[in-house]
């Protein structure tokens, strides 16, 4: 499991920024995602936080998006 944030880049295009940490299960990833959501609540460039399933060491599929607060 991976988490990350969806951010607006300088061209106002949404970009995925995955964290380097992997989580062993959905519950741990969700807890980390909620913490990341709280930590980035004041960042106007962050439009969402995502949880994903890793399909290889370098690829993932987003399964859930937490909206920005």
PDB file of N, CA and C in Angstrom:
ATOM      1  N   UNK A   1       0.843  -1.170   0.000  1.00  0.00           N
ATOM      2  CA  UNK A   1       0.000   0.000   0.000  1.00  0.00           C
ATOM      3  C   UNK A   1       0.888   1.232   0.000  1.00  0.00           C
ATOM      4  N   UNK A   2       0.486   2.204  -0.763  1.00  0.00           N
ATOM      5  CA  UNK A   2       1.171   3.498  -0.826  1.00  0.00           C
ATOM      6  C   UNK A   2       0.146   4.600  -0.600  1.00  0.00           C
ATOM      7  N   UNK A   3       0.635   5.724  -0.116  1.00  0.00           N
ATOM      8  CA  UNK A   3      -0.202   6.912  -0.016  1.00  0.00           C
ATOM      9  C   UNK A   3       0.522   8.049  -0.720  1.00  0.00           C
ATOM     10  N   UNK A   4      -0.203   9.104  -0.968  1.00  0.00           N
ATOM     11  CA  UNK A   4       0.412  10.272  -1.574  1.00  0.00           C
ATOM     12  C   UNK A   4      -0.581  11.406  -1.635  1.00  0.00           C
ATOM     13  N   UNK A   5      -0.151  12.472  -2.278  1.00  0.00           N
ATOM     14  CA  UNK A   5      -1.033  13.623  -2.388  1.00  0.00           C
ATOM     15  C   UNK A   5      -1.200  14.017  -3.846  1.00  0.00           C
ATOM     16  N   UNK A   6      -2.329  14.621  -4.116  1.00  0.00           N
ATOM     17  CA  UNK A   6      -2.631  15.189  -5.420  1.00  0.00           C
ATOM     18  C   UNK A   6      -2.438  16.686  -5.282  1.00  0.00           C
ATOM     19  N   UNK A   7      -1.514  17.243  -6.059  1.00  0.00           N
ATOM     20  CA  UNK A   7      -1.177  18.648  -5.932  1.00  0.00           C
ATOM     21  C   UNK A   7      -1.344  19.368  -7.262  1.00  0.00           C
ATOM     22  N   UNK A   8      -1.649  20.645  -7.177  1.00  0.00           N
ATOM     23  CA  UNK A   8      -1.685  21.486  -8.370  1.00  0.00           C
ATOM     24  C   UNK A   8      -0.267  21.974  -8.631  1.00  0.00           C
ATOM     25  N   UNK A   9       0.251  21.680  -9.837  1.00  0.00           N
ATOM     26  CA  UNK A   9       1.591  22.158 -10.160  1.00  0.00           C
ATOM     27  C   UNK A   9       1.516  23.600 -10.646  1.00  0.00           C
ATOM     28  N   UNK A  10       2.632  24.142 -11.096  1.00  0.00           N
ATOM     29  CA  UNK A  10       2.679  25.551 -11.500  1.00  0.00           C
ATOM     30  C   UNK A  10       1.807  25.858 -12.713  1.00  0.00           C
ATOM     31  N   UNK A  11       1.419  24.820 -13.472  1.00  0.00           N
ATOM     32  CA  UNK A  11       0.524  24.994 -14.618  1.00  0.00           C
ATOM     33  C   UNK A  11      -0.938  24.733 -14.263  1.00  0.00           C
ATOM     34  N   UNK A  12      -1.230  24.602 -12.952  1.00  0.00           N
ATOM     35  CA  UNK A  12      -2.573  24.284 -12.456  1.00  0.00           C
ATOM     36  C   UNK A  12      -3.078  22.941 -12.953  1.00  0.00           C
ATOM     37  N   UNK A  13      -2.165  21.993 -13.112  1.00  0.00           N
ATOM     38  CA  UNK A  13      -2.504  20.629 -13.498  1.00  0.00           C
ATOM     39  C   UNK A  13      -2.293  19.745 -12.268  1.00  0.00           C
ATOM     40  N   UNK A  14      -3.248  18.861 -12.004  1.00  0.00           N
ATOM     41  CA  UNK A  14      -3.129  17.972 -10.849  1.00  0.00           C
ATOM     42  C   UNK A  14      -2.064  16.916 -11.134  1.00  0.00           C
ATOM     43  N   UNK A  15      -1.186  16.754 -10.160  1.00  0.00           N
ATOM     44  CA  UNK A  15      -0.066  15.826 -10.279  1.00  0.00           C
ATOM     45  C   UNK A  15      -0.045  14.920  -9.059  1.00  0.00           C
ATOM     46  N   UNK A  16       0.264  13.638  -9.269  1.00  0.00           N
ATOM     47  CA  UNK A  16       0.392  12.685  -8.172  1.00  0.00           C
ATOM     48  C   UNK A  16       1.794  12.774  -7.589  1.00  0.00           C
ATOM     49  N   UNK A  17       1.863  12.807  -6.264  1.00  0.00           N
ATOM     50  CA  UNK A  17       3.144  12.780  -5.568  1.00  0.00           C
ATOM     51  C   UNK A  17       3.047  11.676  -4.520  1.00  0.00           C
ATOM     52  N   UNK A  18       3.597  10.501  -4.841  1.00  0.00           N
ATOM     53  CA  UNK A  18       3.528   9.355  -3.934  1.00  0.00           C
ATOM     54  C   UNK A  18       4.621   9.441  -2.878  1.00  0.00           C
ATOM     55  N   UNK A  19       4.284   9.053  -1.667  1.00  0.00           N
ATOM     56  CA  UNK A  19       5.281   8.947  -0.605  1.00  0.00           C
ATOM     57  C   UNK A  19       6.121   7.696  -0.850  1.00  0.00           C
ATOM     58  N   UNK A  20       7.333   7.700  -0.342  1.00  0.00           N
ATOM     59  CA  UNK A  20       8.227   6.557  -0.571  1.00  0.00           C
ATOM     60  C   UNK A  20       7.914   5.372   0.338  1.00  0.00           C
ATOM     61  N   UNK A  21       7.213   5.595   1.435  1.00  0.00           N
ATOM     62  CA  UNK A  21       6.902   4.534   2.391  1.00  0.00           C
ATOM     63  C   UNK A  21       5.824   3.599   1.859  1.00  0.00           C
ATOM     64  N   UNK A  22       6.009   2.312   2.080  1.00  0.00           N
ATOM     65  CA  UNK A  22       4.979   1.308   1.767  1.00  0.00           C
ATOM     66  C   UNK A  22       4.370   0.817   3.074  1.00  0.00           C
ATOM     67  N   UNK A  23       3.079   0.516   3.029  1.00  0.00           N
ATOM     68  CA  UNK A  23       2.363   0.041   4.217  1.00  0.00           C
ATOM     69  C   UNK A  23       1.872  -1.367   3.965  1.00  0.00           C
ATOM     70  N   UNK A  24       1.855  -2.181   5.016  1.00  0.00           N
ATOM     71  CA  UNK A  24       1.528  -3.589   4.883  1.00  0.00           C
ATOM     72  C   UNK A  24       0.049  -3.891   4.733  1.00  0.00           C
ATOM     73  N   UNK A  25      -0.805  -2.975   5.165  1.00  0.00           N
ATOM     74  CA  UNK A  25      -2.240  -3.235   5.069  1.00  0.00           C
ATOM     75  C   UNK A  25      -2.996  -1.909   4.923  1.00  0.00           C
ATOM     76  N   UNK A  26      -4.266  -2.055   4.582  1.00  0.00           N
ATOM     77  CA  UNK A  26      -5.102  -0.877   4.315  1.00  0.00           C
ATOM     78  C   UNK A  26      -5.243  -0.003   5.559  1.00  0.00           C
ATOM     79  N   UNK A  27      -5.402  -0.597   6.716  1.00  0.00           N
ATOM     80  CA  UNK A  27      -5.612   0.174   7.951  1.00  0.00           C
ATOM     81  C   UNK A  27      -4.412   1.069   8.246  1.00  0.00           C
ATOM     82  N   UNK A  28      -3.192   0.549   8.105  1.00  0.00           N
ATOM     83  CA  UNK A  28      -1.998   1.356   8.352  1.00  0.00           C
ATOM     84  C   UNK A  28      -1.880   2.472   7.320  1.00  0.00           C
ATOM     85  N   UNK A  29      -2.172   2.157   6.057  1.00  0.00           N
ATOM     86  CA  UNK A  29      -2.107   3.165   4.995  1.00  0.00           C
ATOM     87  C   UNK A  29      -3.156   4.246   5.226  1.00  0.00           C
ATOM     88  N   UNK A  30      -4.341   3.855   5.640  1.00  0.00           N
ATOM     89  CA  UNK A  30      -5.402   4.827   5.873  1.00  0.00           C
ATOM     90  C   UNK A  30      -5.050   5.759   7.029  1.00  0.00           C
ATOM     91  N   UNK A  31      -4.480   5.219   8.093  1.00  0.00           N
ATOM     92  CA  UNK A  31      -4.057   6.039   9.227  1.00  0.00           C
ATOM     93  C   UNK A  31      -3.003   7.055   8.777  1.00  0.00           C
ATOM     94  N   UNK A  32      -2.038   6.598   7.991  1.00  0.00           N
ATOM     95  CA  UNK A  32      -0.996   7.498   7.491  1.00  0.00           C
ATOM     96  C   UNK A  32      -1.592   8.540   6.547  1.00  0.00           C
ATOM     97  N   UNK A  33      -2.557   8.147   5.730  1.00  0.00           N
ATOM     98  CA  UNK A  33      -3.195   9.077   4.795  1.00  0.00           C
ATOM     99  C   UNK A  33      -3.968  10.157   5.548  1.00  0.00           C
ATOM    100  N   UNK A  34      -4.644   9.779   6.604  1.00  0.00           N
ATOM    101  CA  UNK A  34      -5.381  10.761   7.404  1.00  0.00           C
ATOM    102  C   UNK A  34      -4.426  11.741   8.084  1.00  0.00           C
ATOM    103  N   UNK A  35      -3.272  11.239   8.521  1.00  0.00           N
ATOM    104  CA  UNK A  35      -2.252  12.110   9.109  1.00  0.00           C
ATOM    105  C   UNK A  35      -1.717  13.069   8.051  1.00  0.00           C
ATOM    106  N   UNK A  36      -1.436  12.556   6.860  1.00  0.00           N
ATOM    107  CA  UNK A  36      -0.964  13.400   5.767  1.00  0.00           C
ATOM    108  C   UNK A  36      -2.012  14.443   5.405  1.00  0.00           C
ATOM    109  N   UNK A  37      -3.268  14.047   5.400  1.00  0.00           N
ATOM    110  CA  UNK A  37      -4.351  14.988   5.106  1.00  0.00           C
ATOM    111  C   UNK A  37      -4.369  16.117   6.136  1.00  0.00           C
ATOM    112  N   UNK A  38      -4.218  15.784   7.390  1.00  0.00           N
ATOM    113  CA  UNK A  38      -4.195  16.787   8.449  1.00  0.00           C
ATOM    114  C   UNK A  38      -2.970  17.693   8.316  1.00  0.00           C
ATOM    115  N   UNK A  39      -1.816  17.092   8.018  1.00  0.00           N
ATOM    116  CA  UNK A  39      -0.572  17.851   7.900  1.00  0.00           C
ATOM    117  C   UNK A  39      -0.579  18.819   6.722  1.00  0.00           C
ATOM    118  N   UNK A  40      -1.361  18.532   5.694  1.00  0.00           N
ATOM    119  CA  UNK A  40      -1.374  19.364   4.491  1.00  0.00           C
ATOM    120  C   UNK A  40      -2.652  20.207   4.374  1.00  0.00           C
ATOM    121  N   UNK A  41      -3.434  20.259   5.427  1.00  0.00           N
ATOM    122  CA  UNK A  41      -4.723  20.952   5.391  1.00  0.00           C
ATOM    123  C   UNK A  41      -4.591  22.429   5.021  1.00  0.00           C
ATOM    124  N   UNK A  42      -3.491  23.056   5.373  1.00  0.00           N
ATOM    125  CA  UNK A  42      -3.314  24.479   5.090  1.00  0.00           C
ATOM    126  C   UNK A  42      -2.613  24.739   3.752  1.00  0.00           C
ATOM    127  N   UNK A  43      -2.273  23.696   3.034  1.00  0.00           N
ATOM    128  CA  UNK A  43      -1.575  23.837   1.749  1.00  0.00           C
ATOM    129  C   UNK A  43      -2.607  23.894   0.629  1.00  0.00           C
ATOM    130  N   UNK A  44      -2.793  25.059   0.040  1.00  0.00           N
ATOM    131  CA  UNK A  44      -3.800  25.242  -1.002  1.00  0.00           C
ATOM    132  C   UNK A  44      -3.488  24.468  -2.278  1.00  0.00           C
ATOM    133  N   UNK A  45      -2.245  24.048  -2.466  1.00  0.00           N
ATOM    134  CA  UNK A  45      -1.877  23.288  -3.658  1.00  0.00           C
ATOM    135  C   UNK A  45      -2.285  21.819  -3.570  1.00  0.00           C
ATOM    136  N   UNK A  46      -2.549  21.334  -2.360  1.00  0.00           N
ATOM    137  CA  UNK A  46      -2.956  19.938  -2.173  1.00  0.00           C
ATOM    138  C   UNK A  46      -4.468  19.851  -2.356  1.00  0.00           C
ATOM    139  N   UNK A  47      -4.897  19.071  -3.345  1.00  0.00           N
ATOM    140  CA  UNK A  47      -6.331  18.954  -3.624  1.00  0.00           C
ATOM    141  C   UNK A  47      -6.899  17.612  -3.174  1.00  0.00           C
ATOM    142  N   UNK A  48      -6.040  16.693  -2.722  1.00  0.00           N
ATOM    143  CA  UNK A  48      -6.513  15.407  -2.241  1.00  0.00           C
ATOM    144  C   UNK A  48      -5.369  14.535  -1.787  1.00  0.00           C
ATOM    145  N   UNK A  49      -5.720  13.523  -1.036  1.00  0.00           N
ATOM    146  CA  UNK A  49      -4.775  12.514  -0.557  1.00  0.00           C
ATOM    147  C   UNK A  49      -5.257  11.175  -1.108  1.00  0.00           C
ATOM    148  N   UNK A  50      -4.328  10.362  -1.603  1.00  0.00           N
ATOM    149  CA  UNK A  50      -4.751   9.084  -2.165  1.00  0.00           C
ATOM    150  C   UNK A  50      -4.136   7.893  -1.447  1.00  0.00           C
ATOM    151  N   UNK A  51      -4.871   6.787  -1.508  1.00  0.00           N
ATOM    152  CA  UNK A  51      -4.390   5.485  -1.051  1.00  0.00           C
ATOM    153  C   UNK A  51      -4.343   4.592  -2.273  1.00  0.00           C
ATOM    154  N   UNK A  52      -3.293   3.808  -2.381  1.00  0.00           N
ATOM    155  CA  UNK A  52      -3.135   2.976  -3.571  1.00  0.00           C
ATOM    156  C   UNK A  52      -2.588   1.603  -3.230  1.00  0.00           C
ATOM    157  N   UNK A  53      -2.758   0.701  -4.186  1.00  0.00           N
ATOM    158  CA  UNK A  53      -2.233  -0.654  -4.079  1.00  0.00           C
ATOM    159  C   UNK A  53      -1.036  -0.745  -5.013  1.00  0.00           C
ATOM    160  N   UNK A  54       0.071  -1.245  -4.497  1.00  0.00           N
ATOM    161  CA  UNK A  54       1.261  -1.408  -5.328  1.00  0.00           C
ATOM    162  C   UNK A  54       1.096  -2.635  -6.221  1.00  0.00           C
ATOM    163  N   UNK A  55       1.377  -2.458  -7.506  1.00  0.00           N
ATOM    164  CA  UNK A  55       1.309  -3.599  -8.418  1.00  0.00           C
ATOM    165  C   UNK A  55       2.706  -4.047  -8.843  1.00  0.00           C
ATOM    166  N   UNK A  56       3.700  -3.245  -8.521  1.00  0.00           N
ATOM    167  CA  UNK A  56       5.105  -3.586  -8.710  1.00  0.00           C
ATOM    168  C   UNK A  56       5.897  -2.607  -7.847  1.00  0.00           C
ATOM    169  N   UNK A  57       7.216  -2.784  -7.756  1.00  0.00           N
ATOM    170  CA  UNK A  57       7.993  -1.852  -6.932  1.00  0.00           C
ATOM    171  C   UNK A  57       7.918  -0.396  -7.399  1.00  0.00           C
ATOM    172  N   UNK A  58       7.580  -0.164  -8.641  1.00  0.00           N
ATOM    173  CA  UNK A  58       7.558   1.204  -9.153  1.00  0.00           C
ATOM    174  C   UNK A  58       6.185   1.674  -9.625  1.00  0.00           C
ATOM    175  N   UNK A  59       5.172   0.809  -9.564  1.00  0.00           N
ATOM    176  CA  UNK A  59       3.833   1.167 -10.045  1.00  0.00           C
ATOM    177  C   UNK A  59       2.774   0.913  -8.988  1.00  0.00           C
ATOM    178  N   UNK A  60       1.732   1.722  -9.040  1.00  0.00           N
ATOM    179  CA  UNK A  60       0.626   1.584  -8.093  1.00  0.00           C
ATOM    180  C   UNK A  60      -0.666   1.975  -8.800  1.00  0.00           C
ATOM    181  N   UNK A  61      -1.778   1.539  -8.208  1.00  0.00           N
ATOM    182  CA  UNK A  61      -3.101   1.896  -8.703  1.00  0.00           C
ATOM    183  C   UNK A  61      -3.853   2.569  -7.573  1.00  0.00           C
ATOM    184  N   UNK A  62      -4.310   3.790  -7.805  1.00  0.00           N
ATOM    185  CA  UNK A  62      -5.057   4.527  -6.791  1.00  0.00           C
ATOM    186  C   UNK A  62      -6.415   3.863  -6.584  1.00  0.00           C
ATOM    187  N   UNK A  63      -6.727   3.593  -5.334  1.00  0.00           N
ATOM    188  CA  UNK A  63      -7.989   2.940  -4.994  1.00  0.00           C
ATOM    189  C   UNK A  63      -8.951   3.853  -4.229  1.00  0.00           C
ATOM    190  N   UNK A  64      -8.426   4.893  -3.593  1.00  0.00           N
ATOM    191  CA  UNK A  64      -9.286   5.790  -2.827  1.00  0.00           C
ATOM    192  C   UNK A  64      -8.643   7.170  -2.766  1.00  0.00           C
ATOM    193  N   UNK A  65      -9.478   8.207  -2.817  1.00  0.00           N
ATOM    194  CA  UNK A  65      -9.002   9.582  -2.711  1.00  0.00           C
ATOM    195  C   UNK A  65      -9.763  10.276  -1.598  1.00  0.00           C
ATOM    196  N   UNK A  66      -9.015  10.837  -0.665  1.00  0.00           N
ATOM    197  CA  UNK A  66      -9.610  11.640   0.398  1.00  0.00           C
ATOM    198  C   UNK A  66      -9.594  13.081  -0.090  1.00  0.00           C
ATOM    199  N   UNK A  67     -10.734  13.728  -0.049  1.00  0.00           N
ATOM    200  CA  UNK A  67     -10.781  15.115  -0.518  1.00  0.00           C
ATOM    201  C   UNK A  67     -10.028  16.008   0.449  1.00  0.00           C
ATOM    202  N   UNK A  68      -9.595  17.144  -0.037  1.00  0.00           N
ATOM    203  CA  UNK A  68      -8.916  18.094   0.830  1.00  0.00           C
ATOM    204  C   UNK A  68      -9.911  18.659   1.825  1.00  0.00           C
ATOM    205  N   UNK A  69      -9.428  19.104   2.954  1.00  0.00           N
ATOM    206  CA  UNK A  69     -10.322  19.606   4.001  1.00  0.00           C
ATOM    207  C   UNK A  69     -10.672  21.040   3.775  1.00  0.00           C
TER     208      UNK A  69
END
